[in-house]
mmCIF file of C-alpha atoms in Angstrom:
data_model
loop_
_atom_site.group_PDB
_atom_site.id
_atom_site.type_symbol
_atom_site.label_atom_id
_atom_site.label_comp_id
_atom_site.label_asym_id
_atom_site.label_seq_id
_atom_site.Cartn_x
_atom_site.Cartn_y
_atom_site.Cartn_z
ATOM 1 C CA MET A 28 115.185 142.345 112.842
ATOM 2 C CA ARG A 29 111.998 142.133 109.785
ATOM 3 C CA SER A 30 114.546 140.535 107.814
ATOM 4 C CA ILE A 31 115.217 137.775 109.660
ATOM 5 C CA PHE A 32 111.128 136.888 109.148
ATOM 6 C CA LYS A 33 111.346 137.646 105.479
ATOM 7 C CA ARG A 34 114.051 135.156 105.234
ATOM 8 C CA ALA A 35 112.290 132.569 107.534
ATOM 9 C CA ALA A 36 109.111 133.232 105.219
ATOM 10 C CA VAL A 37 111.285 132.555 102.214
ATOM 11 C CA LEU A 38 112.868 129.682 103.676
ATOM 12 C CA ALA A 39 109.519 128.243 104.893
ATOM 13 C CA LEU A 40 107.931 128.466 101.468
ATOM 14 C CA ALA A 41 111.031 126.873 99.519
ATOM 15 C CA SER A 42 110.530 123.999 102.286
ATOM 16 C CA ALA A 43 107.031 123.304 101.726
ATOM 17 C CA ALA A 44 107.857 123.364 97.914
ATOM 18 C CA LEU A 45 110.162 120.837 98.460
ATOM 19 C CA ALA A 46 108.309 119.029 100.385
ATOM 20 C CA ILE A 47 105.562 118.564 97.816
ATOM 21 C CA ALA A 48 108.250 117.819 94.993
ATOM 22 C CA LEU A 49 109.471 114.949 97.136
ATOM 23 C CA TRP A 50 106.238 113.432 97.410
ATOM 24 C CA GLN A 51 105.516 113.889 94.003
ATOM 25 C CA ALA A 52 109.040 112.422 92.893
ATOM 26 C CA TYR A 53 108.257 109.094 95.260
ATOM 27 C CA GLN A 54 104.991 108.586 93.078
ATOM 28 C CA LYS A 55 107.407 108.684 90.020
ATOM 29 C CA PRO A 56 110.632 106.793 90.523
ATOM 30 C CA ARG A 57 113.474 108.933 89.548
ATOM 31 C CA ARG A 58 116.781 110.215 91.385
ATOM 32 C CA THR A 59 115.734 112.620 94.002
ATOM 33 C CA TRP A 60 118.890 112.853 96.211
ATOM 34 C CA LEU A 61 119.225 116.640 95.024
ATOM 35 C CA LEU A 62 115.606 117.047 96.123
ATOM 36 C CA TRP A 63 116.658 115.629 99.656
ATOM 37 C CA ALA A 64 119.629 117.699 100.138
ATOM 38 C CA GLY A 65 117.849 120.657 99.340
ATOM 39 C CA TYR A 66 115.201 119.942 101.699
ATOM 40 C CA VAL A 67 117.629 119.141 104.667
ATOM 41 C CA LEU A 68 119.786 122.326 103.588
ATOM 42 C CA VAL A 69 117.125 124.328 103.240
ATOM 43 C CA ASN A 70 115.200 123.263 106.887
ATOM 44 C CA ALA A 71 118.369 123.305 108.535
ATOM 45 C CA ALA A 72 118.980 127.417 107.360
ATOM 46 C CA GLY A 73 115.095 127.900 108.670
ATOM 47 C CA LEU A 74 116.098 126.666 111.841
ATOM 48 C CA GLN A 75 119.326 128.658 112.142
ATOM 49 C CA THR A 76 117.442 131.705 111.389
ATOM 50 C CA LEU A 77 114.435 131.524 113.362
ATOM 51 C CA TYR A 78 113.755 128.762 116.252
ATOM 52 C CA LEU A 79 109.807 129.289 115.318
ATOM 53 C CA PHE A 80 110.621 127.871 111.789
ATOM 54 C CA VAL A 81 110.261 124.340 114.054
ATOM 55 C CA SER A 82 106.191 124.962 113.158
ATOM 56 C CA VAL A 83 107.008 124.576 109.542
ATOM 57 C CA LEU A 84 108.661 121.288 110.385
ATOM 58 C CA LEU A 85 105.969 120.164 112.637
ATOM 59 C CA ALA A 86 103.115 120.477 110.044
ATOM 60 C CA GLN A 87 105.262 118.938 107.282
ATOM 61 C CA ASN A 88 105.917 116.277 109.761
ATOM 62 C CA LEU A 89 102.482 115.715 110.319
ATOM 63 C CA ALA A 90 101.551 115.713 106.607
ATOM 64 C CA PHE A 91 104.143 112.938 105.767
ATOM 65 C CA VAL A 92 103.046 110.869 108.520
ATOM 66 C CA LEU A 93 99.488 110.729 106.639
ATOM 67 C CA ALA A 94 101.336 110.644 103.139
ATOM 68 C CA ILE A 95 103.525 107.227 104.759
ATOM 69 C CA TRP A 96 100.449 105.846 106.455
ATOM 70 C CA ARG A 97 98.920 106.030 102.627
ATOM 71 C CA ALA A 98 102.312 104.913 100.648
ATOM 72 C CA PRO A 99 102.687 101.600 98.910
ATOM 73 C CA HIS A 100 105.874 101.109 100.273
ATOM 74 C CA LYS A 101 106.018 102.893 103.380
ATOM 75 C CA GLY A 102 109.242 101.505 104.641
ATOM 76 C CA ARG A 103 111.314 102.929 102.159
ATOM 77 C CA LEU A 104 109.645 106.372 102.183
ATOM 78 C CA ALA A 105 109.368 106.515 106.224
ATOM 79 C CA LEU A 106 113.493 105.611 106.027
ATOM 80 C CA ARG A 107 114.283 108.299 104.095
ATOM 81 C CA TRP A 108 111.880 111.002 105.590
ATOM 82 C CA TYR A 109 113.265 110.075 108.773
ATOM 83 C CA SER A 110 116.555 110.215 107.604
ATOM 84 C CA ALA A 111 116.081 113.514 106.429
ATOM 85 C CA GLN A 112 114.864 114.866 109.662
ATOM 86 C CA ALA A 113 117.747 113.495 111.509
ATOM 87 C CA ALA A 114 120.355 115.248 109.058
ATOM 88 C CA ILE A 115 118.159 118.206 109.953
ATOM 89 C CA ALA A 116 118.597 118.230 113.614
ATOM 90 C CA LEU A 117 122.340 116.751 113.241
ATOM 91 C CA ALA A 118 123.172 120.190 111.231
ATOM 92 C CA CYS A 119 121.402 122.248 114.269
ATOM 93 C CA LEU A 120 122.611 120.575 116.654
ATOM 94 C CA PRO A 121 125.926 123.106 117.434
ATOM 95 C CA TRP A 122 123.506 125.746 118.038
ATOM 96 C CA ILE A 123 121.327 123.847 120.555
#
């Protein structure tokens, strides 16, 4: 049972690191599709590992709402962010 919580903690740290990397990559335009794919996979794995992992996503969504609000190109960042959230939801749909 403890290994589930360890795995969830490692995935939460990876998710936070990827979210920060995505925000930093957005400020410096470059190809970020690997970061986005990694973010989706890590969060889907986290939700499949432990349902309480949803709190990690809630916290990150709150932070990104504030980031999107302050971003100069709101539409592009919001579209990418909400597309990633939809992909995470679709990846977890069979387990719901």
